[in-house]
C-alpha positions as a Python dict, from the first residue, in 0.01 Angstrom:
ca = {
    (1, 'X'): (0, 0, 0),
    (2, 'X'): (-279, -5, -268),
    (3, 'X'): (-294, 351, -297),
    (4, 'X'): (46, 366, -345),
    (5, 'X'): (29, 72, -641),
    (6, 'X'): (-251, 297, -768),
    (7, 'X'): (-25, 602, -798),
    (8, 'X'): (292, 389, -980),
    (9, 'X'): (36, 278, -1233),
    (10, 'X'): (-136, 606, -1305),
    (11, 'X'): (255, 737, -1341),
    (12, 'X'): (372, 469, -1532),
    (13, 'X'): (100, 499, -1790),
    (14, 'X'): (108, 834, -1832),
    (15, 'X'): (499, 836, -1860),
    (16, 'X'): (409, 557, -2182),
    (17, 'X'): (143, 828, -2357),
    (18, 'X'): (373, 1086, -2321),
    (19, 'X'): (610, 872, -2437),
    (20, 'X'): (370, 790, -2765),
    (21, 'X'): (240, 1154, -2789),
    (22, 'X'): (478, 1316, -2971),
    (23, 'X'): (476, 1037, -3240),
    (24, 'X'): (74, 1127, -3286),
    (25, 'X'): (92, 1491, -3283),
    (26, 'X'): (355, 1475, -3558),
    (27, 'X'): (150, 1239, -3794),
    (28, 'X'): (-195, 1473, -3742),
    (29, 'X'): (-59, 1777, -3905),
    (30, 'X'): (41, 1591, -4224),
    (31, 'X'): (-300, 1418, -4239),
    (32, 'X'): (-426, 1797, -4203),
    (33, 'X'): (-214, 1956, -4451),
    (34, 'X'): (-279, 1641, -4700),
    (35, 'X'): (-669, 1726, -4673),
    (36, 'X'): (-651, 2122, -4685),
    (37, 'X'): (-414, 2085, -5021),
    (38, 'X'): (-666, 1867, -5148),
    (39, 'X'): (-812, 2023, -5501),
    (40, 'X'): (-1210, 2105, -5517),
    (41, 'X'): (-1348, 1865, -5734),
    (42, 'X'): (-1442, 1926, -6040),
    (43, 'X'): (-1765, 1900, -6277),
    (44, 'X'): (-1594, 1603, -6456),
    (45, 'X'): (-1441, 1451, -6113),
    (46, 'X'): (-1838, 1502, -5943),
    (47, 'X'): (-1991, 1361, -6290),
    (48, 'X'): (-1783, 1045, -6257),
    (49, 'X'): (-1858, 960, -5879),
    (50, 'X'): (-2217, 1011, -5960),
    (51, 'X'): (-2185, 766, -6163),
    (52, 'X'): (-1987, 529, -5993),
    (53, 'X'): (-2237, 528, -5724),
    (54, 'X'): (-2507, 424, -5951),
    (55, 'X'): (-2303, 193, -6101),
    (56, 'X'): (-2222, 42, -5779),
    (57, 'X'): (-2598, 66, -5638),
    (58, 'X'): (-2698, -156, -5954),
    (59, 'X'): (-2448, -400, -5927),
    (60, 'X'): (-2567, -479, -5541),
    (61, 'X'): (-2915, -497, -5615),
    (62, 'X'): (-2820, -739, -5949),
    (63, 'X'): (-2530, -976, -5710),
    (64, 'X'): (-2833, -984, -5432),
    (65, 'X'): (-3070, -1134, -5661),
    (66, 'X'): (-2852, -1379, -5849),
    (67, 'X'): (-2653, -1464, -5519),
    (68, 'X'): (-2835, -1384, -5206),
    (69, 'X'): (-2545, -1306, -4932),
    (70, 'X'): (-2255, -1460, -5118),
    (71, 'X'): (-2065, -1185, -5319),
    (72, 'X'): (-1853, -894, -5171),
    (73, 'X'): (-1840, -564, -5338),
    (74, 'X'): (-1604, -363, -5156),
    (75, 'X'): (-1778, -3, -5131),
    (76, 'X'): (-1538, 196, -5293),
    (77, 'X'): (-1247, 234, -5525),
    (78, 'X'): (-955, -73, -5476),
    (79, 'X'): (-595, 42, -5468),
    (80, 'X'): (-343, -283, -5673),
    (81, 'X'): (17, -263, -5610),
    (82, 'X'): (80, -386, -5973),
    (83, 'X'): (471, -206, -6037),
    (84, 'X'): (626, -156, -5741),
    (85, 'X'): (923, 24, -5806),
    (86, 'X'): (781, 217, -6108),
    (87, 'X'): (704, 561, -6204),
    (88, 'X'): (323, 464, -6156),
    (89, 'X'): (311, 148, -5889),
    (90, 'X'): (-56, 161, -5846),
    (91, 'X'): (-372, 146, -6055),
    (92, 'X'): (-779, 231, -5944),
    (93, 'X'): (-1007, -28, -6000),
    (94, 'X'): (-1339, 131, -5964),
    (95, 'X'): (-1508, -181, -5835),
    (96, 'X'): (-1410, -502, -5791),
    (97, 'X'): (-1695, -780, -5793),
    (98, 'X'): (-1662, -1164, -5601),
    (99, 'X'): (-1904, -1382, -5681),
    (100, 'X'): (-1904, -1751, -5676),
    (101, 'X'): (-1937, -1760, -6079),
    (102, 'X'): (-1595, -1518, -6141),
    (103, 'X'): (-1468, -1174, -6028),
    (104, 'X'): (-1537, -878, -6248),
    (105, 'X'): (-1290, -555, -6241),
    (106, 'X'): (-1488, -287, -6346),
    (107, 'X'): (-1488, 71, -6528),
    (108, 'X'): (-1740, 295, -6532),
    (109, 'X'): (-1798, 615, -6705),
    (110, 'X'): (-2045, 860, -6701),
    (111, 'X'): (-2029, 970, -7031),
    (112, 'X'): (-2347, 1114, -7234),
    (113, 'X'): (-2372, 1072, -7637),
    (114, 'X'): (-2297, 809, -7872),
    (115, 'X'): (-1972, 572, -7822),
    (116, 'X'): (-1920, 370, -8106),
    (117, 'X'): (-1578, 182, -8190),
    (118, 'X'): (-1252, 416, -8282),
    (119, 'X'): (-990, 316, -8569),
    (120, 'X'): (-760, 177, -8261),
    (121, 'X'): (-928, -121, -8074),
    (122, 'X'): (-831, 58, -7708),
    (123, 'X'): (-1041, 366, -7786),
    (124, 'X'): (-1362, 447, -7853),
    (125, 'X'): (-1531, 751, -8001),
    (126, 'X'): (-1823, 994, -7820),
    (127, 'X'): (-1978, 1202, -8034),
    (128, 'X'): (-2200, 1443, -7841),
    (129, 'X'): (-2540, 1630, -7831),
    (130, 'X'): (-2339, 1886, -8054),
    (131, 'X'): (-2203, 1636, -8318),
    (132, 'X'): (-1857, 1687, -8190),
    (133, 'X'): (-1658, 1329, -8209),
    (134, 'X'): (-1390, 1276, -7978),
    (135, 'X'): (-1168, 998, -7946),
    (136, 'X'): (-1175, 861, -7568),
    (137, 'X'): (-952, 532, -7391),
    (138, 'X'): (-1136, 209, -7400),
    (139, 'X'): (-1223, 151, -7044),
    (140, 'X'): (-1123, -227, -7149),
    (141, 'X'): (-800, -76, -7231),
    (142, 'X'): (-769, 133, -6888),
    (143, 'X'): (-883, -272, -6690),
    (144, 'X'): (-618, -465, -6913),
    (145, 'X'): (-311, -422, -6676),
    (146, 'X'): (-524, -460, -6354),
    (147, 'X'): (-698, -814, -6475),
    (148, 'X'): (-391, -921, -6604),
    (149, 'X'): (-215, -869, -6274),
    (150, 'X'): (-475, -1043, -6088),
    (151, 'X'): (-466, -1313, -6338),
    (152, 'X'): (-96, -1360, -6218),
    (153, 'X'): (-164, -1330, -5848),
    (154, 'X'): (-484, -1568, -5780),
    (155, 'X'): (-531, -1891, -5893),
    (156, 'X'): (-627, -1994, -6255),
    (157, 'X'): (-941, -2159, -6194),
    (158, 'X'): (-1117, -1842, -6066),
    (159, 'X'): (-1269, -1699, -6364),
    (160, 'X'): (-1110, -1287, -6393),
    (161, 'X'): (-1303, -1077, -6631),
    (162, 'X'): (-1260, -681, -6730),
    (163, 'X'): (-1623, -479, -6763),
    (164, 'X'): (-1715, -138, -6886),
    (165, 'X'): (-2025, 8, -6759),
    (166, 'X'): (-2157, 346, -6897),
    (167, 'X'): (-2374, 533, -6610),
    (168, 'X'): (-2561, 818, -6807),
    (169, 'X'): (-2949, 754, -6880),
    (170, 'X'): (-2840, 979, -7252),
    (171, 'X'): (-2600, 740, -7357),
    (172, 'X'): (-2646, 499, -7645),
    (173, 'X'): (-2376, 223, -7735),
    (174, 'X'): (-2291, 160, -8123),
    (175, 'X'): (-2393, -241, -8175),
    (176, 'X'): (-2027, -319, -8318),
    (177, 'X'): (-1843, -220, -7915),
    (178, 'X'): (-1700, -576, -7808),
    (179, 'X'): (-1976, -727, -7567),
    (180, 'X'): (-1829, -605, -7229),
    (181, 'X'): (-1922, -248, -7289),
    (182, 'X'): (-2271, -239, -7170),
    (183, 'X'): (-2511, 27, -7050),
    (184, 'X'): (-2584, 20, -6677),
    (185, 'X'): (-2890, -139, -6828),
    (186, 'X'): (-2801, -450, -6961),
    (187, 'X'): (-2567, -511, -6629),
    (188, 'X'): (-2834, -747, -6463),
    (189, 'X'): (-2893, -947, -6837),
    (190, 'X'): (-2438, -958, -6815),
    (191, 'X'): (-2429, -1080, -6525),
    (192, 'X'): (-2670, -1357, -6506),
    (193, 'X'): (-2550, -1456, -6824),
    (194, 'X'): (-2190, -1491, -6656),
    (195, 'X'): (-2391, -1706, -6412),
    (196, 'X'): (-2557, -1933, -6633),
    (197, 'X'): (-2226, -2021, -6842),
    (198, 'X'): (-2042, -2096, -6570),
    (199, 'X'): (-2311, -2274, -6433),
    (200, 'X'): (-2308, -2538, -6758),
    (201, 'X'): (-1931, -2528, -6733),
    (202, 'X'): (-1972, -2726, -6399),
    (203, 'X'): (-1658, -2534, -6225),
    (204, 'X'): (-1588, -2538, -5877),
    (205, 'X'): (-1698, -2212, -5788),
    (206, 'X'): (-1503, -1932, -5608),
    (207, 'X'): (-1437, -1880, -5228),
    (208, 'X'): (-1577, -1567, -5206),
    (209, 'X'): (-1395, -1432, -4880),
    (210, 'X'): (-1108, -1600, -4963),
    (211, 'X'): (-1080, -1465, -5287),
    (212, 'X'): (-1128, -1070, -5134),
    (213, 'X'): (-843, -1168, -4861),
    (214, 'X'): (-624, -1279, -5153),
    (215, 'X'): (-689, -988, -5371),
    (216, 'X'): (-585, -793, -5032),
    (217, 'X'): (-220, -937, -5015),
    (218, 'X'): (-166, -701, -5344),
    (219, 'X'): (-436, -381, -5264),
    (220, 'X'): (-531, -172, -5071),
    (221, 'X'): (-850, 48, -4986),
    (222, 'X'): (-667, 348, -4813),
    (223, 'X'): (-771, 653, -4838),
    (224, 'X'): (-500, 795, -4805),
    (225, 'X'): (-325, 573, -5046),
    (226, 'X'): (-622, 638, -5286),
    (227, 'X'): (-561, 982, -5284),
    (228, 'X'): (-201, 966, -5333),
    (229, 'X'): (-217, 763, -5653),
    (230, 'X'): (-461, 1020, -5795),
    (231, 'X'): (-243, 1307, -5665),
    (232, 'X'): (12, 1146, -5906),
    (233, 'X'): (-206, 1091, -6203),
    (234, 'X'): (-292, 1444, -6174),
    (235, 'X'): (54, 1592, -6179),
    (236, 'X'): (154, 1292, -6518),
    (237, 'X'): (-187, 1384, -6652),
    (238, 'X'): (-54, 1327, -7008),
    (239, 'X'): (197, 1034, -6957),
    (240, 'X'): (143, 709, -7181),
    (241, 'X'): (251, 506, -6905),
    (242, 'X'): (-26, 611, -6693),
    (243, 'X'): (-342, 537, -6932),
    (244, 'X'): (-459, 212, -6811),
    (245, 'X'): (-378, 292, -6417),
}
């Protein structure tokens, strides 16, 4: 009798996976096809992750320091929903940083040269090793839709702030930028100044986890999502509406 039991199960579970198995062999070859079409990065695309990762490296050795175990910095880029419906639903957020003293959404560029301010307030100008100025988006500019729309979706008493961060060891920042351009340099100096001001404002400070879960009800740190919404940005490379996504 209990080999018999034995046999119905065996059957009966693998009548279920071949009942699933179709289902998974039809999702593997998209996943497949998604990676092969994938485009070889470029100088400019292996520049900027270079930098990011310093970037991010920096800001987990500064958030250790100033808050031992209590900040989250999710280890890659962060995916918001903030148009459904639109041409351009999604926007990057290179990093997003909890901390009990605010959440920072922040831009970083690798860029080498001079950036000083441009004639428009969202751009800036690099002028490079060769003299040749060129006017570039405001990384303030490119966080204004994404801290606005997490300005709308978590409470008002946690503090939401935009940052620009420029990676490269050769480049210098014109005195007259608005303060929250900063060389990776000045990052620690930033940030415990965030600290201390919110300190002598005496506010209740942020829920760390609860914050990220929050944040999650509206993101998402996909991969495959990730890649999507760049997919798009490359094919609307010179679309208006997609500057600050």
């Amino acid at each position: 009798m209990t080999s018999l039991l034995g046999v119905a199960a065996i059957g009966y579970f693998g009548y279920r996976f071949a009942r699933r198995a179709p289902r998974l062999r039809r999702s593997m070859p998209a996943r497949a096809e998604h990676q092969h079409n994938a485009p070889p990065p470029t100088r400019a695309m292996i520049r900027g992750e270079a930098g990011e990762a310093a970037v991010r490296a920096e800001l987990r050795r500064v958030l250790a320091g100033l808050c031992g175990n209590d900040f989250y910095l999710h280890d890659g880029a962060v995916l918001v929903q903030h148009a459904p419906g639109t041409a351009f639903p999604t926007a990057e957020i290179d990093h997003i940083a909890i901390t009990p003293f605010g959440i920072f959404v922040i831009e970083t560029k690798n860029w080498s040269g001079q950036i000083a301010p441009a004639a428009n307030v969202d751009d800036v100008v690099r002028t490079g090793a060769d003299g040749v100025a060129e006017v570039r988006r405001s990384p303030l500019a490119q966080n204004r839709t994404k801290v606005a729309f997490l300005n709308r979706k978590l409470p008002p008493v946690w503090p939401i702030e935009g940052l620009g961060v420029f990676a490269a060891a050769d480049c210098t920042l014109h005195p007259d930028l608005p303060l929250p351009l900063i060389h990776i340099n000045e990052l620690a100096l930033w940030l415990r100044q965030r600290r201390t001001d919110f300190g002598t404002a005496r506010k209740k400070p942020v829920n760390v986890r609860v914050a990220w879960e929050a944040i999650m009800l509206n993101a998402s740190t996909c991969d495959f999502e990730i890649d999507e919404h760049r997919k798009r940005l490359r094919t609307h490379a010179k679309d208006h509406a997609n500057d600050a996504v």
